[in-house]
Amino acid sequence: MTASRDVQRELEQFIYREAALLDGREFEAWLELFADDAIYWIPNWDANGDPNEDGVIVYEDRTGLRARVARLLHPLNPTQVPLPRTRHFITNVMPAGGDNGHVTVSSNQVVYVSQAGRQHQFAGACQHVLTAGQDGWLIRRKQVSLLANDAPLTQIPVL
Amino acid sequence: MALAAVSPYRELVQEDQVHRRLYTDPDIFEEEMRCIFGRTWVFVGHESEVANPGDFKTDHLAGQPIIMTRHTDGKVRLFYNACRHRGSTVCQLPYGNASHLSCIYHGWTYRTNGELSGVPLREGFGSDFDPADYGLIPLPRVESYRGFIFASLSRDGISLREHLGRAAHYLDVMIDRAPGQEIHARKPLKYEYDGNWKLQLENYSCNYHPSVLHLSALEVGVKMMAEKFGGSVFKLPTKKGEYPLIERSFGHGHGMANYMGTRGFLWRDAFDDPDYIAALGPRYGDRARDVAETDIHVMIYPNLLLHTRLNHYRVIKPVAVDHTIMNTYPCTMKGAPDLVNDTIVRYTSHHVSAGGEIQVDDLKAFACVQEGLRSEGLDWVLFKLHGDNEHVNDDGELESNGVSEIAQRGFYREWLRLMEA
């Protein structure tokens, strides 16, 4: 699918805005980008590993994401001391198809995280399935396929 | 070392405290690789990882590359992953299936039973060159207990069964929770941390930390459970004796702890599944529900950790004195309903993965301990916590009730025994 310049720009802006909310630790606002039936998925072992066969690094429905956000903001979460700083770098944004008010967008991303004097980076391919909501796009499904999905990982931030 | 008289380790390991150097001294780490990981029985894999003829898996043992294969005769074998010609690894894939393994460098080719079957320019090696002398080198000793495969890099020593002792019972507990009495190891979830390998072992047997270190996860998890299922479905024990904890330590450093935390993290508890419990009925009768709900941690010294509720095992892989890799294998159960097996895989992931909600807290604690132990002003790491009613039970296990550090004390008795052997 070749998107018009306006649609391409709109989708890019949406994905950049999502990343900015994460990097700004505005997790509750980030949660609002997700549709009620949303799935957020980081496969284990293979870029499209079967969640029930190969396990998952993350697989959350909206309730799970809500719990995750609540924990990120919990004052006694040991992993958030000192607060990690993240920065998302997103490239190669390509609308990959769509129908019935849905659009699929693929992109590449690198997320740098710095905490307690150490820096780690997580590179991967993203796929967003977006659905038209009342006030713009909503994320129905976000899949982040890490390059290093079969390697030992340190704690990953929200990608 | 200065204390050469009897053993340099005797002064570093006391009954209820160990010296910080056990976690920070690179020389001690090298000796551990030689005396512990290079000598005793070490878990190397599960038969289901190489289920079919030609299947292989590569891994490391005591820092050395190994390969596990299943040959066409159905037998599982373990070799050093090193070509007999110039030493290159003969296989670089984590898992796979092949009839032969060919070295990428000069093409020496091996069958999955280790036999050297092909040598380019073979005549150039002379008429007395016999390929039978140059098969892949098998690990010195390999034995299996009901699919759990262990290796020892020492030619001599006690049998695996003798090493496991009472730990074999707990492997049975895990395997026999499967209605079909077989488990299937899935692909591993991997994480690493900046800390000594023993920190993970100690942590796994520790009922002291969850309500502190994991407080945020527990609070959020309990709230979400209440929201999903209504009412209060899990209450954190806050008083002594409120939860019937049992912790045990037994021969060769192994230990066991039943666990208080798991249910708090589960937003659906699939082990209540009536079909699963019914499938256990023929063997266990009235005990089927209890078996389904078995929730224990088992530590098989030095590197295998079992979890019988989220049904996985974890393998400790020491890399350096201050660096460790952990591989966690969710284990689905033969004959269990899909819902139960899916829950095993998904909730093990949720619990243990690098993007999960529980183990990441522990990784943080390991890194903090490793950093803190750089302090020369601090000599001793304490294991002085005792539960109630410490006694030797009918199975010969040292047992206590309530939160204790009984299992950790057992690890260090074994550590000292192996390091002095």
mmCIF file of N, CA, C and O in Angstrom, chain B residues 148-210:
data_model
loop_
_atom_site.group_PDB
_atom_site.id
_atom_site.type_symbol
_atom_site.label_atom_id
_atom_site.label_comp_id
_atom_site.label_asym_id
_atom_site.label_seq_id
_atom_site.Cartn_x
_atom_site.Cartn_y
_atom_site.Cartn_z
ATOM 1 N N PHE B 148 15.439 -35.481 32.604
ATOM 2 C CA PHE B 148 16.333 -34.401 33.026
ATOM 3 C C PHE B 148 17.774 -34.920 32.908
ATOM 4 O O PHE B 148 18.152 -35.866 33.607
ATOM 5 N N ILE B 149 18.553 -34.286 32.037
ATOM 6 C CA ILE B 149 19.884 -34.797 31.728
ATOM 7 C C ILE B 149 20.943 -33.971 32.463
ATOM 8 O O ILE B 149 20.932 -32.734 32.418
ATOM 9 N N PHE B 150 21.826 -34.683 33.115
ATOM 10 C CA PHE B 150 22.912 -34.058 33.866
ATOM 11 C C PHE B 150 24.243 -34.576 33.317
ATOM 12 O O PHE B 150 24.321 -35.700 32.828
ATOM 13 N N ALA B 151 25.262 -33.756 33.439
ATOM 14 C CA ALA B 151 26.598 -34.181 33.038
ATOM 15 C C ALA B 151 27.587 -33.837 34.147
ATOM 16 O O ALA B 151 27.382 -32.904 34.918
ATOM 17 N N SER B 152 28.627 -34.618 34.190
ATOM 18 C CA SER B 152 29.741 -34.313 35.078
ATOM 19 C C SER B 152 31.009 -34.291 34.231
ATOM 20 O O SER B 152 31.224 -35.187 33.409
ATOM 21 N N LEU B 153 31.826 -33.286 34.424
ATOM 22 C CA LEU B 153 33.073 -33.194 33.676
ATOM 23 C C LEU B 153 34.188 -33.984 34.350
ATOM 24 O O LEU B 153 35.324 -33.980 33.894
ATOM 25 N N SER B 154 33.822 -34.668 35.441
ATOM 26 C CA SER B 154 34.795 -35.518 36.122
ATOM 27 C C SER B 154 34.534 -36.981 35.748
ATOM 28 O O SER B 154 33.389 -37.421 35.716
ATOM 29 N N ARG B 155 35.605 -37.733 35.460
ATOM 30 C CA ARG B 155 35.423 -39.139 35.085
ATOM 31 C C ARG B 155 34.954 -39.978 36.262
ATOM 32 O O ARG B 155 34.304 -40.995 36.087
ATOM 33 N N ASP B 156 35.311 -39.546 37.464
ATOM 34 C CA ASP B 156 34.979 -40.330 38.644
ATOM 35 C C ASP B 156 33.991 -39.568 39.514
ATOM 36 O O ASP B 156 33.931 -38.353 39.470
ATOM 37 N N GLY B 157 33.291 -40.336 40.325
ATOM 38 C CA GLY B 157 32.386 -39.703 41.271
ATOM 39 C C GLY B 157 31.144 -40.536 41.464
ATOM 40 O O GLY B 157 30.961 -41.572 40.829
ATOM 41 N N ILE B 158 30.276 -40.037 42.327
ATOM 42 C CA ILE B 158 29.054 -40.779 42.631
ATOM 43 C C ILE B 158 28.110 -40.726 41.440
ATOM 44 O O ILE B 158 28.247 -39.868 40.559
ATOM 45 N N SER B 159 27.147 -41.640 41.416
ATOM 46 C CA SER B 159 26.175 -41.673 40.319
ATOM 47 C C SER B 159 25.232 -40.479 40.438
ATOM 48 O O SER B 159 25.117 -39.851 41.498
ATOM 49 N N LEU B 160 24.537 -40.187 39.338
ATOM 50 C CA LEU B 160 23.552 -39.096 39.373
ATOM 51 C C LEU B 160 22.488 -39.361 40.430
ATOM 52 O O LEU B 160 22.116 -38.471 41.189
ATOM 53 N N ARG B 161 22.014 -40.611 40.469
ATOM 54 C CA ARG B 161 20.947 -40.943 41.417
ATOM 55 C C ARG B 161 21.391 -40.683 42.849
ATOM 56 O O ARG B 161 20.629 -40.186 43.666
ATOM 57 N N GLU B 162 22.654 -41.002 43.101
ATOM 58 C CA GLU B 162 23.195 -40.775 44.440
ATOM 59 C C GLU B 162 23.325 -39.275 44.716
ATOM 60 O O GLU B 162 23.027 -38.796 45.802
ATOM 61 N N HIS B 163 23.756 -38.540 43.699
ATOM 62 C CA HIS B 163 23.884 -37.088 43.839
ATOM 63 C C HIS B 163 22.519 -36.453 44.097
ATOM 64 O O HIS B 163 22.381 -35.572 44.948
ATOM 65 N N LEU B 164 21.498 -36.903 43.363
ATOM 66 C CA LEU B 164 20.171 -36.299 43.516
ATOM 67 C C LEU B 164 19.577 -36.640 44.875
ATOM 68 O O LEU B 164 19.004 -35.789 45.538
ATOM 69 N N GLY B 165 19.711 -37.895 45.269
ATOM 70 C CA GLY B 165 19.140 -38.308 46.550
ATOM 71 C C GLY B 165 17.680 -37.922 46.614
ATOM 72 O O GLY B 165 16.881 -38.219 45.713
ATOM 73 N N ARG B 166 17.332 -37.212 47.624
ATOM 74 C CA ARG B 166 15.952 -36.815 47.858
ATOM 75 C C ARG B 166 15.437 -35.863 46.757
ATOM 76 O O ARG B 166 14.227 -35.741 46.543
ATOM 77 N N ALA B 167 16.346 -35.181 46.051
ATOM 78 C CA ALA B 167 15.914 -34.263 44.982
ATOM 79 C C ALA B 167 15.162 -35.010 43.889
ATOM 80 O O ALA B 167 14.309 -34.429 43.208
ATOM 81 N N ALA B 168 15.448 -36.309 43.722
ATOM 82 C CA ALA B 168 14.731 -37.090 42.706
ATOM 83 C C ALA B 168 13.234 -37.096 42.999
ATOM 84 O O ALA B 168 12.404 -37.041 42.083
ATOM 85 N N HIS B 169 12.888 -37.128 44.279
ATOM 86 C CA HIS B 169 11.470 -37.097 44.652
ATOM 87 C C HIS B 169 10.794 -35.830 44.120
ATOM 88 O O HIS B 169 9.667 -35.871 43.631
ATOM 89 N N TYR B 170 11.506 -34.720 44.197
ATOM 90 C CA TYR B 170 10.896 -33.453 43.763
ATOM 91 C C TYR B 170 10.850 -33.339 42.238
ATOM 92 O O TYR B 170 9.957 -32.696 41.687
ATOM 93 N N LEU B 171 11.787 -33.991 41.566
ATOM 94 C CA LEU B 171 11.653 -34.097 40.108
ATOM 95 C C LEU B 171 10.411 -34.923 39.782
ATOM 96 O O LEU B 171 9.646 -34.582 38.865
ATOM 97 N N ASP B 172 10.194 -35.988 40.545
ATOM 98 C CA ASP B 172 8.968 -36.788 40.354
ATOM 99 C C ASP B 172 7.729 -35.918 40.559
ATOM 100 O O ASP B 172 6.762 -36.012 39.799
ATOM 101 N N VAL B 173 7.753 -35.095 41.614
ATOM 102 C CA VAL B 173 6.589 -34.245 41.897
ATOM 103 C C VAL B 173 6.280 -33.375 40.676
ATOM 104 O O VAL B 173 5.132 -33.248 40.250
ATOM 105 N N MET B 174 7.336 -32.811 40.092
ATOM 106 C CA MET B 174 7.121 -31.931 38.943
ATOM 107 C C MET B 174 6.623 -32.731 37.727
ATOM 108 O O MET B 174 5.672 -32.332 37.061
ATOM 109 N N ILE B 175 7.267 -33.842 37.456
ATOM 110 C CA ILE B 175 6.913 -34.623 36.260
ATOM 111 C C ILE B 175 5.521 -35.239 36.420
ATOM 112 O O ILE B 175 4.716 -35.260 35.488
ATOM 113 N N ASP B 176 5.217 -35.694 37.622
ATOM 114 C CA ASP B 176 3.958 -36.417 37.821
ATOM 115 C C ASP B 176 2.769 -35.485 38.041
ATOM 116 O O ASP B 176 1.638 -35.963 38.200
ATOM 117 N N ARG B 177 3.000 -34.181 38.048
ATOM 118 C CA ARG B 177 1.865 -33.254 37.987
ATOM 119 C C ARG B 177 1.260 -33.255 36.585
ATOM 120 O O ARG B 177 0.166 -32.749 36.376
ATOM 121 N N ALA B 178 2.009 -33.769 35.615
ATOM 122 C CA ALA B 178 1.472 -33.921 34.262
ATOM 123 C C ALA B 178 0.629 -35.187 34.217
ATOM 124 O O ALA B 178 1.125 -36.251 34.595
ATOM 125 N N PRO B 179 -0.611 -35.078 33.779
ATOM 126 C CA PRO B 179 -1.440 -36.296 33.729
ATOM 127 C C PRO B 179 -0.760 -37.416 32.939
ATOM 128 O O PRO B 179 -0.876 -38.585 33.308
ATOM 129 N N GLY B 180 -0.021 -37.065 31.880
ATOM 130 C CA GLY B 180 0.681 -38.078 31.098
ATOM 131 C C GLY B 180 2.085 -38.364 31.604
ATOM 132 O O GLY B 180 2.863 -39.063 30.940
ATOM 133 N N GLN B 181 2.439 -37.820 32.761
ATOM 134 C CA GLN B 181 3.735 -38.052 33.415
ATOM 135 C C GLN B 181 4.930 -37.736 32.527
ATOM 136 O O GLN B 181 5.966 -38.397 32.594
ATOM 137 N N GLU B 182 4.731 -36.748 31.652
ATOM 138 C CA GLU B 182 5.850 -36.245 30.840
ATOM 139 C C GLU B 182 5.704 -34.750 30.733
ATOM 140 O O GLU B 182 4.591 -34.231 30.659
ATOM 141 N N ILE B 183 6.826 -34.071 30.711
ATOM 142 C CA ILE B 183 6.784 -32.634 30.471
ATOM 143 C C ILE B 183 7.571 -32.315 29.206
ATOM 144 O O ILE B 183 8.409 -33.101 28.763
ATOM 145 N N HIS B 184 7.277 -31.162 28.644
ATOM 146 C CA HIS B 184 7.892 -30.744 27.391
ATOM 147 C C HIS B 184 8.472 -29.350 27.598
ATOM 148 O O HIS B 184 7.727 -28.393 27.819
ATOM 149 N N ALA B 185 9.794 -29.255 27.555
ATOM 150 C CA ALA B 185 10.444 -27.955 27.755
ATOM 151 C C ALA B 185 10.262 -27.095 26.507
ATOM 152 O O ALA B 185 10.544 -27.539 25.395
ATOM 153 N N ARG B 186 9.774 -25.882 26.714
ATOM 154 C CA ARG B 186 9.606 -24.932 25.614
ATOM 155 C C ARG B 186 10.878 -24.122 25.423
ATOM 156 O O ARG B 186 11.851 -24.278 26.148
ATOM 157 N N LYS B 187 10.849 -23.203 24.472
ATOM 158 C CA LYS B 187 12.020 -22.368 24.227
ATOM 159 C C LYS B 187 12.308 -21.510 25.460
ATOM 160 O O LYS B 187 11.392 -21.087 26.156
ATOM 161 N N PRO B 188 13.575 -21.249 25.716
ATOM 162 C CA PRO B 188 13.911 -20.526 26.946
ATOM 163 C C PRO B 188 13.626 -19.025 26.877
ATOM 164 O O PRO B 188 13.706 -18.416 25.815
ATOM 165 N N LEU B 189 13.306 -18.502 28.036
ATOM 166 C CA LEU B 189 13.318 -17.053 28.258
ATOM 167 C C LEU B 189 14.671 -16.763 28.893
ATOM 168 O O LEU B 189 15.066 -17.454 29.826
ATOM 169 N N LYS B 190 15.361 -15.747 28.397
ATOM 170 C CA LYS B 190 16.722 -15.522 28.878
ATOM 171 C C LYS B 190 16.867 -14.132 29.497
ATOM 172 O O LYS B 190 16.366 -13.161 28.949
ATOM 173 N N TYR B 191 17.548 -14.095 30.617
ATOM 174 C CA TYR B 191 17.934 -12.803 31.165
ATOM 175 C C TYR B 191 19.336 -12.902 31.725
ATOM 176 O O TYR B 191 19.878 -14.000 31.903
ATOM 177 N N GLU B 192 19.933 -11.765 31.966
ATOM 178 C CA GLU B 192 21.276 -11.738 32.548
ATOM 179 C C GLU B 192 21.319 -10.651 33.602
ATOM 180 O O GLU B 192 20.500 -9.736 33.597
ATOM 181 N N TYR B 193 22.267 -10.792 34.517
ATOM 182 C CA TYR B 193 22.387 -9.751 35.537
ATOM 183 C C TYR B 193 23.848 -9.570 35.938
ATOM 184 O O TYR B 193 24.673 -10.472 35.749
ATOM 185 N N ASP B 194 24.108 -8.393 36.476
ATOM 186 C CA ASP B 194 25.459 -8.065 36.933
ATOM 187 C C ASP B 194 25.612 -8.531 38.371
ATOM 188 O O ASP B 194 25.544 -7.745 39.316
ATOM 189 N N GLY B 195 25.794 -9.820 38.533
ATOM 190 C CA GLY B 195 25.939 -10.348 39.883
ATOM 191 C C GLY B 195 26.403 -11.790 39.832
ATOM 192 O O GLY B 195 26.380 -12.450 38.791
ATOM 193 N N ASN B 196 26.821 -12.273 40.985
ATOM 194 C CA ASN B 196 27.348 -13.626 41.113
ATOM 195 C C ASN B 196 26.227 -14.666 40.967
ATOM 196 O O ASN B 196 25.087 -14.425 41.353
ATOM 197 N N TRP B 197 26.582 -15.840 40.455
ATOM 198 C CA TRP B 197 25.579 -16.889 40.208
ATOM 199 C C TRP B 197 24.882 -17.350 41.478
ATOM 200 O O TRP B 197 23.716 -17.742 41.451
ATOM 201 N N LYS B 198 25.561 -17.288 42.616
ATOM 202 C CA LYS B 198 24.969 -17.804 43.852
ATOM 203 C C LYS B 198 23.817 -16.925 44.339
ATOM 204 O O LYS B 198 22.963 -17.383 45.093
ATOM 205 N N LEU B 199 23.809 -15.673 43.890
ATOM 206 C CA LEU B 199 22.723 -14.777 44.306
ATOM 207 C C LEU B 199 21.371 -15.293 43.821
ATOM 208 O O LEU B 199 20.363 -15.191 44.510
ATOM 209 N N GLN B 200 21.352 -15.861 42.610
ATOM 210 C CA GLN B 200 20.100 -16.400 42.082
ATOM 211 C C GLN B 200 19.655 -17.640 42.857
ATOM 212 O O GLN B 200 18.484 -17.810 43.161
ATOM 213 N N LEU B 201 20.612 -18.467 43.185
ATOM 214 C CA LEU B 201 20.300 -19.682 43.941
ATOM 215 C C LEU B 201 19.711 -19.321 45.306
ATOM 216 O O LEU B 201 18.688 -19.862 45.736
ATOM 217 N N GLU B 202 20.352 -18.380 45.983
ATOM 218 C CA GLU B 202 19.876 -17.948 47.301
ATOM 219 C C GLU B 202 18.489 -17.320 47.208
ATOM 220 O O GLU B 202 17.615 -17.573 48.033
ATOM 221 N N ASN B 203 18.312 -16.515 46.185
ATOM 222 C CA ASN B 203 17.063 -15.784 46.008
ATOM 223 C C ASN B 203 15.900 -16.738 45.763
ATOM 224 O O ASN B 203 14.781 -16.535 46.226
ATOM 225 N N TYR B 204 16.175 -17.805 45.018
ATOM 226 C CA TYR B 204 15.103 -18.719 44.627
ATOM 227 C C TYR B 204 14.534 -19.474 45.823
ATOM 228 O O TYR B 204 13.407 -19.923 45.807
ATOM 229 N N SER B 205 15.346 -19.626 46.837
ATOM 230 C CA SER B 205 14.900 -20.374 48.006
ATOM 231 C C SER B 205 14.457 -19.443 49.123
ATOM 232 O O SER B 205 14.250 -19.879 50.241
ATOM 233 N N CYS B 206 14.297 -18.173 48.806
ATOM 234 C CA CYS B 206 14.100 -17.157 49.841
ATOM 235 C C CYS B 206 12.651 -16.710 49.917
ATOM 236 O O CYS B 206 12.126 -16.112 48.983
ATOM 237 N N ASN B 207 12.013 -17.031 51.023
ATOM 238 C CA ASN B 207 10.652 -16.548 51.267
ATOM 239 C C ASN B 207 10.645 -15.246 52.067
ATOM 240 O O ASN B 207 9.591 -14.766 52.454
ATOM 241 N N TYR B 208 11.818 -14.740 52.335
ATOM 242 C CA TYR B 208 11.960 -13.564 53.191
ATOM 243 C C TYR B 208 11.712 -12.287 52.386
ATOM 244 O O TYR B 208 11.210 -11.303 52.907
ATOM 245 N N HIS B 209 12.082 -12.318 51.100
ATOM 246 C CA HIS B 209 12.085 -11.076 50.335
ATOM 247 C C HIS B 209 10.781 -10.697 49.617
ATOM 248 O O HIS B 209 10.563 -9.525 49.364
ATOM 249 N N PRO B 210 9.907 -11.656 49.234
ATOM 250 C CA PRO B 210 8.834 -11.271 48.301
ATOM 251 C C PRO B 210 7.952 -10.126 48.776
ATOM 252 O O PRO B 210 7.632 -9.220 48.002
#
